[in-house]
Coordinates of C-alpha atoms and ligand atoms in Angstrom, one line a residue:
M1 CA 45.8 -84.8 -22.6
P2 CA 44.9 -81.4 -21.6
E3 CA 45.2 -80.1 -18.4
S4 CA 42.1 -79.6 -17.8
T5 CA 41.3 -83.3 -17.5
W6 CA 42.3 -82.9 -14.1
E7 CA 40.7 -81.7 -10.7
V8 CA 43.4 -79.8 -8.2
V9 CA 43.0 -80.7 -4.6
I10 CA 44.8 -78.6 -2.1
G11 CA 44.7 -78.6 1.8
M12 CA 46.5 -75.9 3.8
E13 CA 48.5 -76.0 6.9
V14 CA 49.4 -72.3 7.9
H15 CA 51.8 -71.4 10.8
V16 CA 50.9 -68.4 12.4
Q17 CA 52.9 -66.6 15.3
P18 CA 50.2 -65.3 17.8
R19 CA 50.8 -61.9 19.2
T20 CA 52.5 -62.5 22.6
R21 CA 55.6 -61.0 24.2
T22 CA 57.0 -64.2 25.4
K23 CA 57.6 -67.6 24.1
M24 CA 55.4 -70.7 24.6
F25 CA 56.6 -72.5 27.8
C26 CA 59.3 -70.0 29.3
G27 CA 59.5 -66.2 30.0
C28 CA 61.8 -65.4 26.9
A29 CA 61.1 -62.6 25.3
I30 CA 60.2 -63.2 21.5
G31 CA 62.7 -60.8 20.2
Q32 CA 63.3 -59.4 16.8
L33 CA 64.8 -60.8 13.6
G34 CA 68.3 -59.9 13.5
D35 CA 69.0 -59.9 17.2
P36 CA 72.3 -61.6 18.4
P37 CA 72.0 -65.5 17.8
N38 CA 70.8 -67.3 21.2
S39 CA 70.3 -63.8 22.9
N40 CA 66.5 -64.7 23.8
V41 CA 67.0 -68.2 25.5
C42 CA 66.9 -69.6 29.0
E43 CA 67.1 -73.4 30.1
V44 CA 63.6 -74.2 29.4
C45 CA 63.7 -73.2 25.4
M46 CA 67.4 -74.9 25.3
G47 CA 66.2 -77.9 26.6
M48 CA 68.3 -78.5 29.6
P49 CA 67.3 -81.3 31.7
G50 CA 65.0 -80.7 34.9
V51 CA 63.6 -77.9 33.8
L52 CA 59.7 -77.3 33.6
P53 CA 57.5 -75.7 30.7
V54 CA 54.9 -73.1 31.9
I55 CA 52.0 -72.5 29.4
N56 CA 51.7 -68.9 28.0
K57 CA 48.2 -67.9 28.6
A58 CA 48.4 -65.1 26.2
A59 CA 49.1 -67.9 23.1
V60 CA 46.3 -69.9 24.3
E61 CA 44.0 -67.0 24.5
A62 CA 45.1 -65.8 20.6
C63 CA 44.6 -69.7 19.4
L64 CA 41.2 -69.5 21.1
K65 CA 40.4 -66.2 19.4
T66 CA 41.3 -67.4 16.1
A67 CA 39.3 -70.5 16.5
L68 CA 36.0 -68.7 17.5
A69 CA 36.4 -66.2 14.6
L70 CA 37.0 -69.5 12.6
D71 CA 33.6 -70.8 13.8
C72 CA 35.8 -73.8 15.4
E73 CA 34.2 -76.3 18.0
I74 CA 36.3 -75.7 21.4
P75 CA 36.2 -79.0 23.2
R76 CA 36.1 -79.2 26.9
H77 CA 39.4 -81.0 27.2
T78 CA 42.8 -80.5 25.4
K79 CA 46.1 -81.3 25.9
F80 CA 49.7 -81.2 24.8
D81 CA 51.9 -84.0 23.3
R82 CA 55.6 -84.7 22.2
K83 CA 56.4 -85.0 19.0
N84 CA 59.5 -86.7 18.9
Y85 CA 62.4 -86.1 16.1
M86 CA 65.9 -85.8 16.3
Y87 CA 67.3 -82.6 14.3
P88 CA 70.1 -80.3 15.4
D89 CA 68.0 -77.4 15.6
L90 CA 65.9 -79.1 18.4
P91 CA 67.8 -79.5 21.4
K92 CA 65.3 -81.4 23.4
G93 CA 64.8 -83.9 21.0
Y94 CA 61.1 -83.3 20.8
Q95 CA 58.7 -80.6 19.9
I96 CA 55.6 -79.9 22.3
S97 CA 52.6 -79.9 19.9
Q98 CA 48.9 -81.3 20.1
Y99 CA 47.9 -84.7 18.3
D100 CA 44.6 -86.2 19.4
L101 CA 42.8 -83.5 21.4
P102 CA 43.8 -79.9 19.9
M103 CA 42.3 -76.6 21.1
S104 CA 39.8 -76.4 18.3
I105 CA 38.2 -78.3 15.7
N106 CA 35.4 -78.3 12.5
G107 CA 35.4 -74.7 11.6
N108 CA 35.4 -72.6 8.4
L109 CA 36.5 -69.5 6.5
E110 CA 34.4 -67.8 4.3
L111 CA 35.6 -66.3 1.1
G112 CA 33.5 -64.6 -1.1
D113 CA 30.7 -67.4 -2.0
R114 CA 32.8 -70.1 -0.9
R115 CA 33.3 -71.8 2.4
V116 CA 36.7 -73.5 3.2
R117 CA 36.3 -76.0 6.1
I118 CA 39.2 -75.8 8.9
R119 CA 39.6 -79.3 10.2
R120 CA 41.5 -77.8 13.3
V121 CA 43.6 -75.2 14.9
H122 CA 46.0 -75.8 17.5
L123 CA 49.3 -74.8 19.5
E124 CA 52.7 -76.2 19.2
E125 CA 56.3 -74.1 19.5
D126 CA 58.7 -73.1 16.9
T127 CA 62.2 -74.7 16.3
G128 CA 65.8 -73.2 16.2
K129 CA 67.6 -72.5 13.3
L130 CA 70.8 -73.7 11.9
I131 CA 73.3 -71.4 10.3
H132 CA 76.0 -72.7 7.7
A133 CA 79.2 -70.6 7.4
G134 CA 82.7 -71.7 5.7
D135 CA 83.6 -71.2 2.2
K136 CA 84.0 -73.9 -0.3
L137 CA 87.8 -73.2 -1.2
H138 CA 88.9 -74.2 2.2
K139 CA 86.4 -76.9 3.0
A140 CA 85.8 -75.2 6.2
W141 CA 82.3 -75.7 6.7
E142 CA 80.8 -75.2 9.9
S143 CA 77.2 -74.8 11.2
Y144 CA 76.0 -73.0 14.2
V145 CA 72.8 -73.0 16.1
D146 CA 70.4 -70.2 17.3
L147 CA 68.0 -71.1 19.5
N148 CA 66.3 -67.5 19.6
R149 CA 63.3 -69.1 17.7
A150 CA 62.9 -72.2 19.7
G151 CA 59.9 -72.0 22.0
V152 CA 58.0 -69.3 20.1
P153 CA 54.5 -70.1 19.9
L154 CA 52.8 -71.0 16.5
M155 CA 49.3 -71.5 15.9
E156 CA 48.8 -74.2 13.2
I157 CA 45.7 -73.8 11.1
V158 CA 44.9 -76.8 9.1
S159 CA 42.0 -76.9 6.3
E160 CA 40.3 -79.6 4.6
P161 CA 41.4 -80.3 1.1
D162 CA 38.7 -78.0 0.0
L163 CA 41.0 -75.4 -2.4
R164 CA 40.7 -76.3 -6.0
S165 CA 43.2 -73.9 -7.4
A166 CA 46.5 -71.8 -6.8
D167 CA 44.2 -68.4 -7.1
E168 CA 41.9 -70.1 -4.5
A169 CA 45.0 -71.1 -2.0
R170 CA 46.1 -67.6 -2.4
D171 CA 42.7 -65.8 -1.5
Y172 CA 42.6 -68.2 1.7
A173 CA 45.7 -67.2 2.9
Q174 CA 45.1 -63.6 2.3
G175 CA 41.6 -64.3 4.2
L176 CA 43.4 -65.8 6.8
R177 CA 45.6 -63.1 7.5
T178 CA 42.9 -60.5 7.4
L179 CA 40.9 -62.1 9.9
L180 CA 44.0 -62.7 12.0
R181 CA 44.8 -59.0 12.1
T182 CA 41.2 -58.1 12.4
I183 CA 40.8 -60.1 15.8
G184 CA 44.3 -58.7 16.6
A185 CA 45.6 -62.6 17.4
S186 CA 48.9 -61.9 15.4
E187 CA 50.3 -59.4 13.2
A188 CA 50.8 -62.1 10.5
E189 CA 53.8 -60.1 8.7
M190 CA 54.9 -62.7 6.3
E191 CA 58.5 -61.0 5.7
K192 CA 58.9 -61.5 9.3
G193 CA 58.2 -65.5 9.0
Q194 CA 54.8 -64.6 11.3
L195 CA 52.7 -66.6 8.7
R196 CA 54.0 -69.7 6.7
C197 CA 52.1 -71.5 4.3
E198 CA 52.3 -75.4 3.4
P199 CA 49.8 -76.5 1.2
N200 CA 49.4 -80.4 0.4
I201 CA 48.9 -80.7 -3.3
S202 CA 47.3 -83.7 -5.4
I203 CA 45.5 -84.1 -8.5
R204 CA 42.7 -86.9 -10.1
R205 CA 40.5 -87.0 -12.8
Y206 CA 37.3 -84.7 -12.6
G207 CA 34.5 -87.0 -11.2
A208 CA 36.8 -89.4 -9.2
D209 CA 36.1 -89.6 -5.5
D210 CA 39.6 -90.8 -4.2
L211 CA 42.1 -88.1 -3.6
G212 CA 45.4 -88.8 -5.4
V213 CA 48.9 -88.9 -3.9
K214 CA 49.9 -85.6 -2.4
T215 CA 53.2 -83.7 -1.8
E216 CA 53.3 -81.1 0.8
L217 CA 55.4 -77.7 0.1
K218 CA 57.4 -76.5 3.1
N219 CA 57.4 -72.9 4.5
I220 CA 56.4 -70.6 1.8
N221 CA 56.3 -67.1 3.0
S222 CA 54.8 -64.9 0.6
F223 CA 51.4 -64.9 -1.2
R224 CA 53.0 -64.7 -4.6
A225 CA 55.8 -67.9 -3.9
L226 CA 52.3 -69.7 -2.7
H227 CA 50.6 -69.0 -6.3
R228 CA 53.7 -69.7 -8.2
A229 CA 54.7 -73.0 -6.3
I230 CA 51.2 -74.4 -6.4
Q231 CA 51.1 -73.5 -10.4
F232 CA 54.2 -75.3 -10.8
E233 CA 53.6 -78.1 -8.6
V234 CA 50.3 -78.9 -10.6
A235 CA 52.0 -78.9 -13.8
R236 CA 54.7 -81.2 -12.9
Q237 CA 52.2 -83.8 -11.1
V238 CA 50.0 -83.7 -14.3
E239 CA 53.2 -83.9 -16.2
V240 CA 54.1 -87.4 -14.0
V241 CA 51.0 -88.9 -14.3
E242 CA 50.4 -88.5 -18.2
S243 CA 53.8 -89.6 -18.9
G244 CA 52.9 -93.0 -17.1
G245 CA 54.7 -92.3 -13.9
T246 CA 53.3 -91.9 -10.2
V247 CA 53.6 -89.1 -8.0
E248 CA 55.6 -89.8 -4.8
Q249 CA 54.5 -88.8 -1.6
E250 CA 57.0 -86.4 -0.4
T251 CA 57.9 -83.1 1.1
R252 CA 59.0 -80.5 -1.5
G253 CA 60.5 -77.1 -1.2
W254 CA 60.3 -73.9 -3.4
S255 CA 63.3 -72.5 -5.1
E256 CA 62.5 -68.6 -5.3
A257 CA 65.8 -68.4 -7.7
E258 CA 64.7 -71.4 -10.2
Q259 CA 60.6 -70.8 -9.8
R260 CA 60.6 -74.7 -8.9
T261 CA 59.8 -77.1 -6.5
F262 CA 62.2 -79.8 -5.5
A263 CA 62.0 -82.9 -3.2
Q264 CA 63.3 -82.9 0.1
R265 CA 62.2 -86.0 2.0
S266 CA 59.8 -88.5 1.7
K267 CA 56.8 -87.9 4.0
E268 CA 57.2 -89.3 7.6
L269 CA 54.0 -91.1 8.9
A270 CA 52.5 -89.8 12.4
E271 CA 53.7 -93.1 14.0
D272 CA 57.5 -91.9 12.9
Y273 CA 57.0 -89.4 15.7
R274 CA 55.9 -91.4 18.6
Y275 CA 53.7 -88.7 19.8
F276 CA 52.9 -88.9 23.7
P277 CA 51.3 -86.8 26.2
E278 CA 53.7 -84.1 27.7
P279 CA 54.1 -85.5 31.0
D280 CA 55.2 -82.0 32.4
L281 CA 51.9 -80.2 31.3
P282 CA 48.6 -80.5 33.0
P283 CA 45.9 -81.4 30.4
L284 CA 43.7 -78.1 30.3
E285 CA 40.1 -77.9 31.0
L286 CA 39.0 -74.6 29.3
D287 CA 36.7 -72.1 31.2
R288 CA 33.3 -72.0 29.4
A289 CA 32.9 -68.5 30.6
W290 CA 36.2 -67.5 29.3
I291 CA 35.5 -68.8 26.1
E292 CA 32.2 -67.0 26.0
E293 CA 33.7 -63.4 27.0
L294 CA 36.5 -64.0 24.1
R295 CA 33.6 -64.8 22.1
R296 CA 31.6 -61.8 23.0
A297 CA 34.8 -59.2 22.4
L298 CA 35.3 -60.4 18.9
P299 CA 34.9 -57.4 16.4
E300 CA 33.0 -57.6 13.3
L301 CA 34.4 -60.2 11.1
P302 CA 35.7 -59.5 7.3
A303 CA 33.0 -61.7 6.0
A304 CA 30.4 -59.8 7.9
R305 CA 32.0 -56.6 7.0
R306 CA 31.8 -57.3 3.5
A307 CA 28.1 -58.2 3.5
R308 CA 27.4 -54.9 5.4
L309 CA 29.4 -52.8 2.8
V310 CA 27.1 -54.0 0.2
S311 CA 23.5 -53.6 2.1
E312 CA 24.4 -50.7 3.9
Y313 CA 26.5 -48.7 1.3
A314 CA 25.1 -50.3 -2.1
L315 CA 28.8 -51.1 -2.9
P316 CA 29.3 -53.7 -5.9
A317 CA 30.2 -56.9 -4.1
S318 CA 33.7 -57.2 -5.6
D319 CA 34.4 -53.4 -4.2
A320 CA 33.2 -54.6 -0.9
S321 CA 35.4 -57.6 -1.1
Q322 CA 38.6 -55.5 -2.0
I323 CA 37.8 -52.9 1.1
A324 CA 36.8 -55.5 3.6
A325 CA 40.1 -57.4 3.1
D326 CA 41.9 -54.6 4.8
R327 CA 40.6 -53.6 8.2
E328 CA 42.1 -50.0 8.0
L329 CA 40.8 -49.6 4.1
A330 CA 37.4 -50.3 5.6
D331 CA 37.4 -48.3 8.5
L332 CA 38.5 -45.1 6.2
F333 CA 35.9 -45.8 3.7
E334 CA 33.2 -46.0 6.4
A335 CA 34.8 -43.0 8.0
A336 CA 34.7 -41.3 4.8
A337 CA 31.3 -42.3 3.9
K338 CA 29.9 -41.2 7.1
A339 CA 31.2 -37.8 6.9
G340 CA 29.1 -37.1 3.6
A341 CA 31.2 -38.2 0.5
D342 CA 29.4 -40.4 -2.1
H343 CA 30.0 -44.2 -1.3
K344 CA 30.6 -45.7 -4.7
A345 CA 33.3 -42.8 -5.7
T346 CA 34.8 -43.1 -2.2
A347 CA 35.4 -46.7 -2.8
N348 CA 36.6 -46.3 -6.1
W349 CA 39.2 -43.6 -4.5
I350 CA 40.3 -46.1 -2.1
I351 CA 40.6 -48.9 -4.4
G352 CA 42.3 -46.9 -7.3
E353 CA 44.4 -44.4 -5.4
V354 CA 44.8 -44.9 -1.7
A355 CA 45.4 -48.6 -1.4
P356 CA 48.2 -48.8 -3.9
R357 CA 50.0 -45.7 -2.3
G358 CA 50.3 -47.7 1.1
K359 CA 49.4 -44.5 3.3
L360 CA 46.0 -43.4 4.3
P361 CA 44.8 -39.7 4.1
T362 CA 42.3 -39.0 7.2
P363 CA 38.7 -39.7 6.3
A364 CA 37.6 -36.1 6.2
H365 CA 40.4 -35.1 3.8
L366 CA 39.5 -38.3 1.7
A367 CA 35.7 -37.3 1.9
E368 CA 36.2 -33.7 0.8
L369 CA 38.6 -34.9 -2.1
V370 CA 35.8 -37.1 -3.3
T371 CA 33.4 -34.4 -3.3
L372 CA 35.9 -31.8 -4.9
V373 CA 35.9 -34.1 -8.0
A374 CA 32.7 -35.6 -7.7
T375 CA 30.8 -32.0 -7.8
G376 CA 33.3 -31.0 -10.8
K377 CA 35.4 -28.4 -8.9
I378 CA 38.5 -30.1 -9.5
T379 CA 39.1 -32.7 -12.4
R380 CA 40.2 -36.5 -11.4
D381 CA 43.8 -35.8 -12.3
Q382 CA 43.9 -32.9 -10.3
G383 CA 42.5 -35.0 -7.4
R384 CA 45.0 -37.2 -7.6
E385 CA 47.9 -34.7 -7.4
V386 CA 45.7 -33.0 -4.6
L387 CA 45.5 -36.5 -2.5
G388 CA 49.1 -36.7 -2.9
L389 CA 50.0 -33.1 -1.6
S390 CA 47.5 -33.6 1.1
M391 CA 49.0 -36.7 2.3
D392 CA 52.4 -35.2 2.2
N393 CA 51.6 -31.8 4.1
G394 CA 48.5 -32.4 6.2
H395 CA 46.8 -29.6 4.3
S396 CA 43.1 -30.3 3.7
P397 CA 42.3 -30.6 0.0
A398 CA 39.8 -27.7 -0.4
Q399 CA 43.0 -25.7 1.3
I400 CA 45.4 -27.2 -1.3
V401 CA 43.1 -26.4 -4.2
A402 CA 42.8 -22.6 -3.0
E403 CA 46.5 -22.6 -2.3
R404 CA 47.7 -24.1 -6.0
G405 CA 44.9 -22.3 -7.8
F406 CA 43.7 -25.9 -8.8
A407 CA 40.1 -25.1 -10.2
Q408 CA 38.4 -27.0 -13.0
I409 CA 37.8 -24.6 -15.8
S410 CA 34.0 -25.1 -16.5
D411 CA 33.8 -21.4 -18.2
E412 CA 32.2 -22.4 -21.7
S413 CA 33.6 -19.5 -23.7
E414 CA 37.1 -20.1 -22.2
L415 CA 36.9 -24.0 -22.8
R416 CA 35.5 -23.2 -26.6
A417 CA 38.9 -21.2 -27.3
I418 CA 41.1 -24.0 -25.9
V419 CA 39.2 -26.4 -28.1
E420 CA 39.3 -24.1 -31.1
S421 CA 43.5 -24.0 -30.5
V422 CA 43.7 -27.9 -30.2
I423 CA 41.3 -28.3 -33.7
A424 CA 43.8 -25.7 -35.3
G425 CA 46.9 -27.6 -34.0
N426 CA 46.1 -30.9 -34.7
P427 CA 44.9 -31.0 -38.5
R428 CA 45.8 -34.5 -38.9
A429 CA 44.0 -36.0 -36.1
V430 CA 40.7 -33.9 -37.2
E431 CA 41.1 -35.2 -40.8
D432 CA 41.1 -39.1 -39.3
Y433 CA 38.3 -38.0 -37.2
K434 CA 36.2 -36.8 -40.0
A435 CA 37.2 -40.0 -42.1
G436 CA 35.7 -41.9 -39.9
K437 CA 38.4 -42.8 -37.3
K438 CA 36.3 -42.0 -34.2
Q439 CA 39.5 -43.0 -32.0
A440 CA 41.0 -40.1 -32.9
I441 CA 39.0 -38.1 -30.6
Q442 CA 41.4 -39.4 -27.7
A443 CA 44.5 -37.8 -29.2
L444 CA 42.6 -34.5 -29.2
M445 CA 41.1 -34.8 -26.0
A446 CA 44.8 -35.5 -24.6
D447 CA 46.1 -32.5 -26.4
V448 CA 43.4 -30.4 -24.5
R449 CA 44.6 -32.0 -21.1
T450 CA 48.1 -31.4 -22.3
R451 CA 47.3 -27.7 -23.1
A452 CA 44.5 -27.2 -20.0
P453 CA 44.9 -29.9 -17.3
Q454 CA 42.0 -28.0 -15.6
A455 CA 39.7 -28.5 -18.5
N456 CA 36.5 -29.7 -17.4
P457 CA 36.7 -33.0 -19.6
K458 CA 32.8 -33.4 -19.9
I459 CA 32.4 -30.1 -21.2
A460 CA 35.6 -29.8 -23.2
S461 CA 34.8 -33.4 -24.8
A462 CA 31.0 -31.9 -25.8
I463 CA 32.5 -28.9 -27.5
L464 CA 35.0 -30.7 -29.4
L465 CA 32.4 -33.0 -30.9
E466 CA 30.2 -30.1 -31.6
L467 CA 32.9 -28.4 -33.4
L468 CA 33.9 -31.4 -35.4
K469 CA 30.3 -31.9 -36.8
Ligands
ZN501 ZN1 63.4 -69.6 27.0

């Protein structure tokens, strides 16, 4: 049976580290990846008896901003709960999280023309890390505990099962990252573990109302791995069901080396955690005036900006989506457009040339470059080179064109001489062209570019066609 018999249903849990200086319930610094083990710890995050946690206001603020940007409702009352379980990286024997009264509920994230419902955004704390050392030969295995991460704040953003493919799941995670960076709630750097994805995946026959049994993939920390892992898991579930088996409800990991998912443990039920209200923290009654202040202070969100790039600058929707997905690119686009550059040409340069370089020119330089190319002063190929030079040495594109003698040859008699030499030098291609192989023109134009990189391609190709008649 083909895979298209099956509908894929995905919900996502995303853990995001809010931008704060200190941990969730103590004054310890967040620290950096690579800090010596147990260098950012205190009695509270080490779980010593008799200590009391204190709520980090900056983390609450980041969580509320995120919730507001996701159009969530913020209930009046919220509280923290203990999630009890035993693991060596959790010295307290419980994690402080939020259970039945999360900080926010019922939001949504707009992705182009799709809307993904958000179930809740709540706050919790991260756990520590186990480090295993030793060697197989001597069987001297030892395990160490590093509590630098223990107590680091995390926002958990939970979606409804509204995603239908690996592509949509990746778009959702990327959209979320853009939103978090735009509002300044998190740097959301996946390679630093600041944004981790846990997709819940199930399949069902098209038209079925009931959800299939889901598996949850843990701690995926790149968009590429997210996409691959979901594709693998969907194919695996289809194979299990089509060969007469049943999908087990379980937690699975992703092996980057083997490019496959593997079973980790069967999923705990909520009652296994014996949640109860955290007795050492007061329930919070959120100040409505503060929330309204945070709402008013939100910057323009990516979905609104995407719509405005279309309405205000007449960009095609696909260009607007790509540019609005990165706040810095969007700022660059608008500043260059305001400096007088052609809007569509500026968008093309940003998507095709600036974004892949991972480094930004100044808006004034980009505007100047776009105009130099658009008005035919230099060719597009020269424009690419000028852009690189300008970003390296900081000189303006016009200055570089003058310094390096870049200028497009638009003089017709000069171009005619170049084209004549190309025709003389490529008898085979000329013969092919005359015999009806119209694509031979490409080879001849390529030779024009080799002999005279500055040749205006439009005029040169017109002369070429004329001479070949
Ligand atoms: Zn601490």
